[in-house]
Amino acid sequence: MSASSSSSSTNLMAGEEANGGVTVLPGVEDKYGGVVTEISRPMDPSTFSALLQTSLSNWTLRGKKGVWIKLPRHLIGLAETAVKEGFWFHHAEKDYLMLVYWIPKENNTLPFNASHRVSIAAFVINHKKEVLVVQEKTGRTKGKGIWKFPTGVVNEGEYIHDGSVREVKEETGVDTEFVQVLAFRQTHKTFFEKSNLFFVCMLKPLSFEINAQESEIEAAQWMPWEEYTKQPFVQNHELLRYMTDICSAKTNGDYEGFTHLSVSEHNQQGNLYFNSRDLHPRH
């Protein structure tokens, strides 16, 4: 059934009766004085527009602030109607679009869409002081003979330390154990205008045989650390010079990074990354 072919009975079911007998969109109040409504049934644009108008009037009288409308992919045709009523796109996932509206006259305090992508570089060094490096088949270093740390993007729902272990395994076939986050860099307007958090992670190799990923990696090897640092690409790159200094200091015992600790807050599990060596326990 298309969004424009639903019957009047379906349209009535799309709303719920508020105080005073006015039909409004069904919604759940959030913790910040707003309303979240998920459209689940098809309706024609004119019915949806009328429901939006009565709903906004009702929510305004009730002192609500932000209004969130979640449109599943099969009802995406209603987005134009919502935009005409003053809503704007907040974010989209593969199966839905989220629109938002701000009711009060004062400044909008709604949170922005996710602003950062998280990526990692993996510093893996063995007992021979050889570092695990790769040459990529794609990207800026393609075909330039440049050896670099394995890098990649942390997946949704994945912790930084798990992502670093996974990326090394995928690109090189080497098993590793996360040691520490040594440093991180923030940049703006990178991937589709989003910001990026780039974490330099140290990992301990648990295996040494290399099996390079065919789809992305041209070559992989264990390279003497001094040879890696003397590459012109590293010497002429400010970020890489700082990274090599930090990695060298860590290897020599002159620097401490952040280990991870599983912690819970408000019944939600997460990871705290901190300098455990210099932490002074509370008594």
PDB file of C-alpha atoms in Angstrom:
ATOM      1  CA  MET A   1       0.000   0.000   0.000  1.00  0.00           C
ATOM      2  CA  SER A   2       1.385   3.419  -0.899  1.00  0.00           C
ATOM      3  CA  ALA A   3       1.435   6.425   1.414  1.00  0.00           C
ATOM      4  CA  SER A   4      -1.246   8.102  -0.677  1.00  0.00           C
ATOM      5  CA  SER A   5      -3.669   5.176  -1.050  1.00  0.00           C
ATOM      6  CA  SER A   6      -4.724   4.497   2.533  1.00  0.00           C
ATOM      7  CA  SER A   7      -8.379   4.558   3.544  1.00  0.00           C
ATOM      8  CA  SER A   8      -9.980   7.058   5.915  1.00  0.00           C
ATOM      9  CA  SER A   9     -10.276   4.356   8.587  1.00  0.00           C
ATOM     10  CA  THR A  10      -6.521   3.800   8.419  1.00  0.00           C
ATOM     11  CA  ASN A  11      -5.984   7.548   8.712  1.00  0.00           C
ATOM     12  CA  LEU A  12      -8.008   7.698  11.923  1.00  0.00           C
ATOM     13  CA  MET A  13      -5.977   4.834  13.348  1.00  0.00           C
ATOM     14  CA  ALA A  14      -2.804   6.790  12.623  1.00  0.00           C
ATOM     15  CA  GLY A  15      -3.667   9.221  15.422  1.00  0.00           C
ATOM     16  CA  GLU A  16      -4.873   9.093  18.996  1.00  0.00           C
ATOM     17  CA  GLU A  17      -7.422  11.198  20.833  1.00  0.00           C
ATOM     18  CA  ALA A  18      -6.024  13.815  23.156  1.00  0.00           C
ATOM     19  CA  ASN A  19      -7.868  15.662  25.925  1.00  0.00           C
ATOM     20  CA  GLY A  20     -10.807  17.519  24.389  1.00  0.00           C
ATOM     21  CA  GLY A  21     -11.381  14.930  21.666  1.00  0.00           C
ATOM     22  CA  VAL A  22      -8.774  16.312  19.275  1.00  0.00           C
ATOM     23  CA  THR A  23      -6.996  13.667  17.226  1.00  0.00           C
ATOM     24  CA  VAL A  24      -3.211  13.984  17.440  1.00  0.00           C
ATOM     25  CA  LEU A  25      -0.278  11.852  16.420  1.00  0.00           C
ATOM     26  CA  PRO A  26       0.638   9.183  18.977  1.00  0.00           C
ATOM     27  CA  GLY A  27       3.773  10.159  20.847  1.00  0.00           C
ATOM     28  CA  VAL A  28       5.991   9.329  23.781  1.00  0.00           C
ATOM     29  CA  GLU A  29       7.326  12.095  26.010  1.00  0.00           C
ATOM     30  CA  ASP A  30      11.109  12.214  26.299  1.00  0.00           C
ATOM     31  CA  LYS A  31      13.196  13.249  29.310  1.00  0.00           C
ATOM     32  CA  TYR A  32      13.734  16.782  28.021  1.00  0.00           C
ATOM     33  CA  GLY A  33      10.211  18.083  27.632  1.00  0.00           C
ATOM     34  CA  GLY A  34       9.772  16.868  24.079  1.00  0.00           C
ATOM     35  CA  VAL A  35       7.722  14.325  22.167  1.00  0.00           C
ATOM     36  CA  VAL A  36       8.814  11.414  19.982  1.00  0.00           C
ATOM     37  CA  THR A  37       6.335  10.003  17.481  1.00  0.00           C
ATOM     38  CA  GLU A  38       6.864   7.117  15.102  1.00  0.00           C
ATOM     39  CA  ILE A  39       4.649   6.929  12.028  1.00  0.00           C
ATOM     40  CA  SER A  40       3.771   3.305  11.392  1.00  0.00           C
ATOM     41  CA  ARG A  41       0.682   3.415   9.162  1.00  0.00           C
ATOM     42  CA  PRO A  42       0.286   4.868   5.667  1.00  0.00           C
ATOM     43  CA  MET A  43      -1.859   7.976   5.212  1.00  0.00           C
ATOM     44  CA  ASP A  44      -2.359  10.539   2.500  1.00  0.00           C
ATOM     45  CA  PRO A  45      -0.355  13.786   2.757  1.00  0.00           C
ATOM     46  CA  SER A  46      -3.396  15.981   3.466  1.00  0.00           C
ATOM     47  CA  THR A  47      -4.425  13.833   6.441  1.00  0.00           C
ATOM     48  CA  PHE A  48      -0.858  13.788   7.718  1.00  0.00           C
ATOM     49  CA  SER A  49      -0.647  17.581   7.387  1.00  0.00           C
ATOM     50  CA  ALA A  50      -3.870  18.051   9.360  1.00  0.00           C
ATOM     51  CA  LEU A  51      -2.646  15.673  12.073  1.00  0.00           C
ATOM     52  CA  LEU A  52       0.658  17.528  12.284  1.00  0.00           C
ATOM     53  CA  GLN A  53      -1.084  20.866  12.680  1.00  0.00           C
ATOM     54  CA  THR A  54      -3.466  19.702  15.416  1.00  0.00           C
ATOM     55  CA  SER A  55      -0.666  17.811  17.143  1.00  0.00           C
ATOM     56  CA  LEU A  56       1.662  20.810  17.159  1.00  0.00           C
ATOM     57  CA  SER A  57      -1.120  23.015  18.537  1.00  0.00           C
ATOM     58  CA  ASN A  58      -1.811  20.475  21.275  1.00  0.00           C
ATOM     59  CA  TRP A  59       1.851  20.030  22.159  1.00  0.00           C
ATOM     60  CA  THR A  60       2.347  23.805  22.207  1.00  0.00           C
ATOM     61  CA  LEU A  61      -0.494  24.204  24.700  1.00  0.00           C
ATOM     62  CA  ARG A  62       1.072  21.468  26.824  1.00  0.00           C
ATOM     63  CA  GLY A  63       4.400  23.305  26.890  1.00  0.00           C
ATOM     64  CA  LYS A  64       6.336  20.760  24.868  1.00  0.00           C
ATOM     65  CA  LYS A  65       9.637  21.709  23.231  1.00  0.00           C
ATOM     66  CA  GLY A  66      11.238  19.435  20.663  1.00  0.00           C
ATOM     67  CA  VAL A  67       9.141  17.173  18.456  1.00  0.00           C
ATOM     68  CA  TRP A  68      10.760  14.158  16.789  1.00  0.00           C
ATOM     69  CA  ILE A  69       9.097  12.266  13.943  1.00  0.00           C
ATOM     70  CA  LYS A  70      10.508   8.919  12.881  1.00  0.00           C
ATOM     71  CA  LEU A  71       9.514   7.910   9.354  1.00  0.00           C
ATOM     72  CA  PRO A  72      10.219   4.323   8.253  1.00  0.00           C
ATOM     73  CA  ARG A  73      11.591   3.873   4.768  1.00  0.00           C
ATOM     74  CA  HIS A  74       8.279   2.768   3.248  1.00  0.00           C
ATOM     75  CA  LEU A  75       6.603   6.005   4.399  1.00  0.00           C
ATOM     76  CA  ILE A  76       9.369   8.353   3.299  1.00  0.00           C
ATOM     77  CA  GLY A  77       6.916  10.099   0.946  1.00  0.00           C
ATOM     78  CA  LEU A  78       5.444  11.882   3.977  1.00  0.00           C
ATOM     79  CA  ALA A  79       8.735  13.711   4.604  1.00  0.00           C
ATOM     80  CA  GLU A  80       7.834  16.493   2.164  1.00  0.00           C
ATOM     81  CA  THR A  81       4.621  17.167   4.082  1.00  0.00           C
ATOM     82  CA  ALA A  82       6.487  17.375   7.373  1.00  0.00           C
ATOM     83  CA  VAL A  83       9.045  19.778   5.899  1.00  0.00           C
ATOM     84  CA  LYS A  84       6.226  22.030   4.653  1.00  0.00           C
ATOM     85  CA  GLU A  85       4.931  22.157   8.236  1.00  0.00           C
ATOM     86  CA  GLY A  86       8.311  23.387   9.488  1.00  0.00           C
ATOM     87  CA  PHE A  87      10.158  20.171  10.309  1.00  0.00           C
ATOM     88  CA  TRP A  88      13.744  19.605   9.189  1.00  0.00           C
ATOM     89  CA  PHE A  89      15.910  16.537   8.650  1.00  0.00           C
ATOM     90  CA  HIS A  90      17.943  15.531  11.681  1.00  0.00           C
ATOM     91  CA  HIS A  91      19.504  12.223  10.614  1.00  0.00           C
ATOM     92  CA  ALA A  92      18.842   9.122   8.562  1.00  0.00           C
ATOM     93  CA  GLU A  93      19.685   5.456   8.914  1.00  0.00           C
ATOM     94  CA  LYS A  94      19.243   2.643   6.403  1.00  0.00           C
ATOM     95  CA  ASP A  95      15.638   1.996   7.464  1.00  0.00           C
ATOM     96  CA  TYR A  96      14.289   5.348   8.702  1.00  0.00           C
ATOM     97  CA  LEU A  97      14.449   9.143   8.521  1.00  0.00           C
ATOM     98  CA  MET A  98      14.252  11.313  11.650  1.00  0.00           C
ATOM     99  CA  LEU A  99      12.749  14.797  11.406  1.00  0.00           C
ATOM    100  CA  VAL A 100      12.564  17.385  14.162  1.00  0.00           C
ATOM    101  CA  TYR A 101      10.675  20.560  15.064  1.00  0.00           C
ATOM    102  CA  TRP A 102      11.329  23.150  17.782  1.00  0.00           C
ATOM    103  CA  ILE A 103       8.209  24.707  19.350  1.00  0.00           C
ATOM    104  CA  PRO A 104       9.404  27.419  21.815  1.00  0.00           C
ATOM    105  CA  LYS A 105      10.312  30.906  20.660  1.00  0.00           C
ATOM    106  CA  GLU A 106      13.601  30.835  22.561  1.00  0.00           C
ATOM    107  CA  ASN A 107      16.767  29.438  21.006  1.00  0.00           C
ATOM    108  CA  ASN A 108      16.747  25.848  19.828  1.00  0.00           C
ATOM    109  CA  THR A 109      18.583  23.544  22.269  1.00  0.00           C
ATOM    110  CA  LEU A 110      18.043  20.265  20.417  1.00  0.00           C
ATOM    111  CA  PRO A 111      21.173  18.132  20.018  1.00  0.00           C
ATOM    112  CA  PHE A 112      22.802  18.061  16.608  1.00  0.00           C
ATOM    113  CA  ASN A 113      23.210  14.913  14.564  1.00  0.00           C
ATOM    114  CA  ALA A 114      26.251  12.760  15.369  1.00  0.00           C
ATOM    115  CA  SER A 115      29.194  15.031  14.608  1.00  0.00           C
ATOM    116  CA  HIS A 116      32.226  12.715  14.663  1.00  0.00           C
ATOM    117  CA  ARG A 117      33.544   9.606  13.026  1.00  0.00           C
ATOM    118  CA  VAL A 118      36.025   7.530  15.055  1.00  0.00           C
ATOM    119  CA  SER A 119      39.107   5.983  13.445  1.00  0.00           C
ATOM    120  CA  ILE A 120      42.290   4.311  14.681  1.00  0.00           C
ATOM    121  CA  ALA A 121      45.925   3.745  13.795  1.00  0.00           C
ATOM    122  CA  ALA A 122      47.549   0.604  15.190  1.00  0.00           C
ATOM    123  CA  PHE A 123      51.133   0.670  16.468  1.00  0.00           C
ATOM    124  CA  VAL A 124      52.161  -2.996  16.660  1.00  0.00           C
ATOM    125  CA  ILE A 125      55.803  -3.674  17.540  1.00  0.00           C
ATOM    126  CA  ASN A 126      57.422  -7.051  18.160  1.00  0.00           C
ATOM    127  CA  HIS A 127      60.366  -8.156  20.325  1.00  0.00           C
ATOM    128  CA  LYS A 128      62.787  -7.459  17.459  1.00  0.00           C
ATOM    129  CA  LYS A 129      61.712  -3.796  17.428  1.00  0.00           C
ATOM    130  CA  GLU A 130      59.976  -4.342  14.101  1.00  0.00           C
ATOM    131  CA  VAL A 131      56.716  -2.521  13.457  1.00  0.00           C
ATOM    132  CA  LEU A 132      53.788  -3.941  11.506  1.00  0.00           C
ATOM    133  CA  VAL A 133      53.168  -1.807   8.404  1.00  0.00           C
ATOM    134  CA  VAL A 134      51.070  -1.931   5.261  1.00  0.00           C
ATOM    135  CA  GLN A 135      50.807  -0.427   1.798  1.00  0.00           C
ATOM    136  CA  GLU A 136      47.246   0.326   0.725  1.00  0.00           C
ATOM    137  CA  LYS A 137      45.539  -0.322  -2.600  1.00  0.00           C
ATOM    138  CA  THR A 138      43.262   2.709  -2.212  1.00  0.00           C
ATOM    139  CA  GLY A 139      43.386   6.177  -0.691  1.00  0.00           C
ATOM    140  CA  ARG A 140      45.992   8.926  -0.701  1.00  0.00           C
ATOM    141  CA  THR A 141      49.003   6.620  -0.340  1.00  0.00           C
ATOM    142  CA  LYS A 142      47.999   4.255  -3.157  1.00  0.00           C
ATOM    143  CA  GLY A 143      50.917   3.405  -5.476  1.00  0.00           C
ATOM    144  CA  LYS A 144      53.430   5.632  -3.674  1.00  0.00           C
ATOM    145  CA  GLY A 145      55.461   2.911  -1.965  1.00  0.00           C
ATOM    146  CA  ILE A 146      54.602   4.313   1.474  1.00  0.00           C
ATOM    147  CA  TRP A 147      54.603   2.019   4.475  1.00  0.00           C
ATOM    148  CA  LYS A 148      52.139   3.034   7.188  1.00  0.00           C
ATOM    149  CA  PHE A 149      50.441   1.752  10.324  1.00  0.00           C
ATOM    150  CA  PRO A 150      47.253  -0.265   9.803  1.00  0.00           C
ATOM    151  CA  THR A 151      44.338   2.161  10.068  1.00  0.00           C
ATOM    152  CA  GLY A 152      40.566   1.988   9.904  1.00  0.00           C
ATOM    153  CA  VAL A 153      37.194   3.156  11.149  1.00  0.00           C
ATOM    154  CA  VAL A 154      35.613   1.944  14.378  1.00  0.00           C
ATOM    155  CA  ASN A 155      32.235   0.369  13.667  1.00  0.00           C
ATOM    156  CA  GLU A 156      28.957   1.442  15.215  1.00  0.00           C
ATOM    157  CA  GLY A 157      28.628  -0.148  18.653  1.00  0.00           C
ATOM    158  CA  GLU A 158      32.308  -1.140  18.713  1.00  0.00           C
ATOM    159  CA  TYR A 159      34.792  -0.031  21.365  1.00  0.00           C
ATOM    160  CA  ILE A 160      38.025   1.661  20.325  1.00  0.00           C
ATOM    161  CA  HIS A 161      40.227  -1.138  21.657  1.00  0.00           C
ATOM    162  CA  ASP A 162      38.153  -3.823  19.938  1.00  0.00           C
ATOM    163  CA  GLY A 163      38.171  -1.876  16.673  1.00  0.00           C
ATOM    164  CA  SER A 164      41.954  -1.597  16.675  1.00  0.00           C
ATOM    165  CA  VAL A 165      42.372  -5.352  17.188  1.00  0.00           C
ATOM    166  CA  ARG A 166      39.838  -6.093  14.446  1.00  0.00           C
ATOM    167  CA  GLU A 167      41.430  -3.720  11.916  1.00  0.00           C
ATOM    168  CA  VAL A 168      44.898  -5.248  12.378  1.00  0.00           C
ATOM    169  CA  LYS A 169      43.484  -8.749  11.965  1.00  0.00           C
ATOM    170  CA  GLU A 170      41.527  -7.794   8.843  1.00  0.00           C
ATOM    171  CA  GLU A 171      44.378  -5.976   7.116  1.00  0.00           C
ATOM    172  CA  THR A 172      47.326  -8.191   8.067  1.00  0.00           C
ATOM    173  CA  GLY A 173      46.014 -11.457   9.531  1.00  0.00           C
ATOM    174  CA  VAL A 174      48.044 -10.802  12.704  1.00  0.00           C
ATOM    175  CA  ASP A 175      46.386 -11.462  16.073  1.00  0.00           C
ATOM    176  CA  THR A 176      46.984  -8.759  18.677  1.00  0.00           C
ATOM    177  CA  GLU A 177      46.113  -7.670  22.178  1.00  0.00           C
ATOM    178  CA  PHE A 178      45.206  -4.056  22.902  1.00  0.00           C
ATOM    179  CA  VAL A 179      47.676  -2.285  25.188  1.00  0.00           C
ATOM    180  CA  GLN A 180      46.872   1.441  25.321  1.00  0.00           C
ATOM    181  CA  VAL A 181      45.576   4.497  23.549  1.00  0.00           C
ATOM    182  CA  LEU A 182      48.717   6.595  23.160  1.00  0.00           C
ATOM    183  CA  ALA A 183      47.220   9.774  21.725  1.00  0.00           C
ATOM    184  CA  PHE A 184      44.323  11.089  19.670  1.00  0.00           C
ATOM    185  CA  ARG A 185      43.789  13.820  17.106  1.00  0.00           C
ATOM    186  CA  GLN A 186      40.635  15.759  16.283  1.00  0.00           C
ATOM    187  CA  THR A 187      39.981  17.258  12.836  1.00  0.00           C
ATOM    188  CA  HIS A 188      36.942  18.885  11.262  1.00  0.00           C
ATOM    189  CA  LYS A 189      35.167  18.751   7.894  1.00  0.00           C
ATOM    190  CA  THR A 190      36.638  15.436   6.787  1.00  0.00           C
ATOM    191  CA  PHE A 191      34.154  12.717   5.801  1.00  0.00           C
ATOM    192  CA  PHE A 192      30.989  14.365   4.378  1.00  0.00           C
ATOM    193  CA  GLU A 193      31.767  17.496   6.424  1.00  0.00           C
ATOM    194  CA  LYS A 194      31.867  15.526   9.691  1.00  0.00           C
ATOM    195  CA  SER A 195      34.638  15.777  12.263  1.00  0.00           C
ATOM    196  CA  ASN A 196      37.010  12.920  13.028  1.00  0.00           C
ATOM    197  CA  LEU A 197      38.575  11.515  16.199  1.00  0.00           C
ATOM    198  CA  PHE A 198      41.717   9.558  15.290  1.00  0.00           C
ATOM    199  CA  PHE A 199      43.110   7.335  18.071  1.00  0.00           C
ATOM    200  CA  VAL A 200      46.682   6.050  18.009  1.00  0.00           C
ATOM    201  CA  CYS A 201      46.593   2.643  19.697  1.00  0.00           C
ATOM    202  CA  MET A 202      49.435   0.398  20.805  1.00  0.00           C
ATOM    203  CA  LEU A 203      48.882  -3.343  20.436  1.00  0.00           C
ATOM    204  CA  LYS A 204      50.910  -6.387  21.400  1.00  0.00           C
ATOM    205  CA  PRO A 205      51.348  -9.030  18.670  1.00  0.00           C
ATOM    206  CA  LEU A 206      50.113 -12.506  19.557  1.00  0.00           C
ATOM    207  CA  SER A 207      51.040 -13.980  16.184  1.00  0.00           C
ATOM    208  CA  PHE A 208      53.601 -12.988  13.560  1.00  0.00           C
ATOM    209  CA  GLU A 209      52.622 -14.601  10.271  1.00  0.00           C
ATOM    210  CA  ILE A 210      51.208 -12.054   7.831  1.00  0.00           C
ATOM    211  CA  ASN A 211      48.248 -12.711   5.550  1.00  0.00           C
ATOM    212  CA  ALA A 212      47.464  -9.394   3.841  1.00  0.00           C
ATOM    213  CA  GLN A 213      43.881  -8.500   3.005  1.00  0.00           C
ATOM    214  CA  GLU A 214      43.527  -8.839  -0.775  1.00  0.00           C
ATOM    215  CA  SER A 215      40.771  -6.262  -1.240  1.00  0.00           C
ATOM    216  CA  GLU A 216      42.487  -3.317   0.484  1.00  0.00           C
ATOM    217  CA  ILE A 217      46.141  -4.093   1.182  1.00  0.00           C
ATOM    218  CA  GLU A 218      48.859  -4.170  -1.472  1.00  0.00           C
ATOM    219  CA  ALA A 219      51.546  -5.477   0.887  1.00  0.00           C
ATOM    220  CA  ALA A 220      52.281  -5.922   4.596  1.00  0.00           C
ATOM    221  CA  GLN A 221      55.467  -6.642   6.504  1.00  0.00           C
ATOM    222  CA  TRP A 222      57.397  -6.349   9.743  1.00  0.00           C
ATOM    223  CA  MET A 223      59.740  -3.392   9.247  1.00  0.00           C
ATOM    224  CA  PRO A 224      62.610  -2.270  11.526  1.00  0.00           C
ATOM    225  CA  TRP A 225      61.371   0.714  13.525  1.00  0.00           C
ATOM    226  CA  GLU A 226      64.264   2.940  12.512  1.00  0.00           C
ATOM    227  CA  GLU A 227      63.642   2.185   8.846  1.00  0.00           C
ATOM    228  CA  TYR A 228      59.993   3.129   9.217  1.00  0.00           C
ATOM    229  CA  THR A 229      60.775   6.448  10.902  1.00  0.00           C
ATOM    230  CA  LYS A 230      63.307   7.433   8.214  1.00  0.00           C
ATOM    231  CA  GLN A 231      60.752   7.332   5.398  1.00  0.00           C
ATOM    232  CA  PRO A 232      60.463  10.804   3.784  1.00  0.00           C
ATOM    233  CA  PHE A 233      56.676  10.522   4.093  1.00  0.00           C
ATOM    234  CA  VAL A 234      57.023  10.201   7.866  1.00  0.00           C
ATOM    235  CA  GLN A 235      59.746  12.834   8.197  1.00  0.00           C
ATOM    236  CA  ASN A 236      57.769  15.403   6.198  1.00  0.00           C
ATOM    237  CA  HIS A 237      54.435  14.792   7.922  1.00  0.00           C
ATOM    238  CA  GLU A 238      53.958  16.707  11.194  1.00  0.00           C
ATOM    239  CA  LEU A 239      51.361  14.355  12.643  1.00  0.00           C
ATOM    240  CA  LEU A 240      53.466  11.280  11.853  1.00  0.00           C
ATOM    241  CA  ARG A 241      56.564  12.835  13.414  1.00  0.00           C
ATOM    242  CA  TYR A 242      54.653  13.386  16.651  1.00  0.00           C
ATOM    243  CA  MET A 243      53.251   9.864  16.448  1.00  0.00           C
ATOM    244  CA  THR A 244      56.716   8.321  16.058  1.00  0.00           C
ATOM    245  CA  ASP A 245      58.047  10.376  18.978  1.00  0.00           C
ATOM    246  CA  ILE A 246      55.187   9.210  21.174  1.00  0.00           C
ATOM    247  CA  CYS A 247      55.547   5.579  20.108  1.00  0.00           C
ATOM    248  CA  SER A 248      59.312   5.674  20.699  1.00  0.00           C
ATOM    249  CA  ALA A 249      58.834   7.193  24.146  1.00  0.00           C
ATOM    250  CA  LYS A 250      56.293   4.518  25.024  1.00  0.00           C
ATOM    251  CA  THR A 251      58.618   1.750  23.823  1.00  0.00           C
ATOM    252  CA  ASN A 252      61.449   3.197  25.930  1.00  0.00           C
ATOM    253  CA  GLY A 253      59.258   3.422  29.041  1.00  0.00           C
ATOM    254  CA  ASP A 254      59.192   7.228  29.077  1.00  0.00           C
ATOM    255  CA  TYR A 255      55.523   7.675  28.239  1.00  0.00           C
ATOM    256  CA  GLU A 256      52.233   6.290  29.510  1.00  0.00           C
ATOM    257  CA  GLY A 257      49.032   6.079  27.531  1.00  0.00           C
ATOM    258  CA  PHE A 258      45.462   5.201  28.426  1.00  0.00           C
ATOM    259  CA  THR A 259      44.368   1.677  29.321  1.00  0.00           C
ATOM    260  CA  HIS A 260      40.691   0.757  29.284  1.00  0.00           C
ATOM    261  CA  LEU A 261      38.423  -0.230  32.134  1.00  0.00           C
ATOM    262  CA  SER A 262      34.889  -1.514  31.752  1.00  0.00           C
ATOM    263  CA  VAL A 263      32.527   0.670  33.803  1.00  0.00           C
ATOM    264  CA  SER A 264      28.765   1.008  34.151  1.00  0.00           C
ATOM    265  CA  GLU A 265      26.636   4.107  34.615  1.00  0.00           C
ATOM    266  CA  HIS A 266      22.840   4.283  34.747  1.00  0.00           C
ATOM    267  CA  ASN A 267      22.675   0.580  33.818  1.00  0.00           C
ATOM    268  CA  GLN A 268      24.701   1.212  30.671  1.00  0.00           C
ATOM    269  CA  GLN A 269      28.053  -0.458  30.117  1.00  0.00           C
ATOM    270  CA  GLY A 270      30.994   1.438  28.669  1.00  0.00           C
ATOM    271  CA  ASN A 271      34.770   1.846  28.793  1.00  0.00           C
ATOM    272  CA  LEU A 272      36.861   4.413  30.634  1.00  0.00           C
ATOM    273  CA  TYR A 273      40.295   5.090  29.118  1.00  0.00           C
ATOM    274  CA  PHE A 274      42.805   6.473  31.614  1.00  0.00           C
ATOM    275  CA  ASN A 275      46.437   6.580  32.735  1.00  0.00           C
ATOM    276  CA  SER A 276      46.392   3.710  35.210  1.00  0.00           C
ATOM    277  CA  ARG A 277      50.090   4.012  36.102  1.00  0.00           C
ATOM    278  CA  ASP A 278      49.784   7.480  37.587  1.00  0.00           C
ATOM    279  CA  LEU A 279      46.343   7.041  39.121  1.00  0.00           C
ATOM    280  CA  HIS A 280      46.321   7.598  42.875  1.00  0.00           C
ATOM    281  CA  PRO A 281      43.593   5.397  44.371  1.00  0.00           C
ATOM    282  CA  ARG A 282      41.079   6.962  46.718  1.00  0.00           C
ATOM    283  CA  HIS A 283      41.187   5.814  50.318  1.00  0.00           C
TER     284      HIS A 283
END
